[in-house]
Structure formats: C-alpha cells, structure tokens
GROMACS .gro file of C-alpha atoms in nm:
model
   68
    1MET     CA    1   0.640   0.409  -1.626
    2ASN     CA    2   0.466   0.710  -1.706
    3ARG     CA    3   0.685   1.078  -1.628
    4PHE     CA    4   0.355   1.205  -1.366
    5LEU     CA    5   0.362   0.855  -1.162
    6ASN     CA    6   0.766   0.879  -1.152
    7LYS     CA    7   0.774   1.204  -1.048
    8VAL     CA    8   0.502   1.136  -0.783
    9ILE     CA    9   0.699   0.809  -0.639
   10MET     CA   10   1.000   1.026  -0.626
   11GLU     CA   11   0.827   1.299  -0.449
   12MET     CA   12   0.758   1.029  -0.185
   13TYR     CA   13   1.097   0.873  -0.128
   14ASP     CA   14   1.506   0.955  -0.101
   15ASN     CA   15   1.593   0.855  -0.408
   16THR     CA   16   1.534   0.590  -0.694
   17ASN     CA   17   1.737   0.304  -0.492
   18THR     CA   18   1.467   0.315  -0.195
   19ALA     CA   19   1.142   0.397  -0.412
   20GLN     CA   20   1.212   0.057  -0.607
   21LYS     CA   21   1.323  -0.129  -0.287
   22SER     CA   22   0.996  -0.065  -0.148
   23PHE     CA   23   0.795  -0.234  -0.392
   24ASP     CA   24   1.016  -0.531  -0.445
   25GLU     CA   25   0.940  -0.826  -0.183
   26ASN     CA   26   1.322  -0.947  -0.165
   27TYR     CA   27   1.394  -0.634  -0.002
   28LEU     CA   28   1.170  -0.669   0.275
   29SER     CA   29   1.170  -0.816   0.610
   30GLU     CA   30   0.938  -1.151   0.662
   31GLU     CA   31   0.826  -0.974   0.991
   32LEU     CA   32   0.712  -0.653   0.794
   33LEU     CA   33   0.590  -0.900   0.500
   34GLN     CA   34   0.382  -1.078   0.784
   35ALA     CA   35   0.266  -0.730   0.930
   36GLN     CA   36   0.130  -0.575   0.537
   37TRP     CA   37  -0.071  -0.907   0.550
   38ALA     CA   38  -0.232  -0.877   0.882
   39GLU     CA   39  -0.322  -0.525   0.815
   40PHE     CA   40  -0.458  -0.628   0.477
   41ILE     CA   41  -0.676  -0.890   0.655
   42GLU     CA   42  -0.807  -0.641   0.930
   43LEU     CA   43  -0.840  -0.363   0.684
   44LYS     CA   44  -1.035  -0.627   0.452
   45LYS     CA   45  -1.279  -0.687   0.773
   46VAL     CA   46  -1.356  -0.361   0.834
   47ILE     CA   47  -1.420  -0.251   0.451
   48ALA     CA   48  -1.663  -0.566   0.487
   49GLU     CA   49  -1.858  -0.438   0.776
   50ILE     CA   50  -1.873  -0.131   0.657
   51TYR     CA   51  -2.055  -0.257   0.353
   52LEU     CA   52  -2.289  -0.447   0.528
   53LYS     CA   53  -2.406  -0.209   0.768
   54LYS     CA   54  -2.431   0.033   0.481
   55GLY     CA   55  -2.570  -0.177   0.208
   56SER     CA   56  -2.420  -0.020  -0.101
   57PRO     CA   57  -2.073   0.010  -0.218
   58ILE     CA   58  -1.841   0.217  -0.025
   59THR     CA   59  -1.566   0.469  -0.149
   60ILE     CA   60  -1.204   0.448  -0.059
   61LEU     CA   61  -0.912   0.653  -0.069
   62ASP     CA   62  -0.573   0.493  -0.065
   63ILE     CA   63  -0.322   0.777   0.040
   64GLY     CA   64  -0.029   0.498  -0.014
   65ILE     CA   65   0.218   0.625   0.293
   66GLY     CA   66   0.401   0.249   0.212
   67ASN     CA   67   0.626   0.108   0.457
   68ALA     CA   68   0.634   0.446   0.689
   0.00000   0.00000   0.00000
C-alpha cells in the first residue's frame, strides 16, 4: 500500500489492527455483511433512478465512512 493511502487509512482508524479488520470479511458479522449488501442494492437503485432522470452520467463522491 502506498504511504499516502496508508496515512489516510490510519487517520480514520484507531490503529493498524482496526484498519485491517475493517476490510477483512472474516471479522465482519453476518448481520453487518447483509446490511452492507442491502445498502448497496438500495444505493444502486437510487443511482440508476437519478441517471435515468438526468439522462447522462452522474458524478459520485464516496466519503468512505466504513462501518461507522
């Protein structure tokens, strides 16, 4: 991982262990995984709806708040 990205990640998390486990599905509960999937599906629907209304590509800013 490049140094800049590592610095950004470490500023978002308490420590290296928390950062690594936040991205490892082996440490995420089944309920959290299901909630993330459901959120993704709903987000996909909203993005498609906006795209269809606008009739052109849209810009998306992902602020990446993780599992907060």
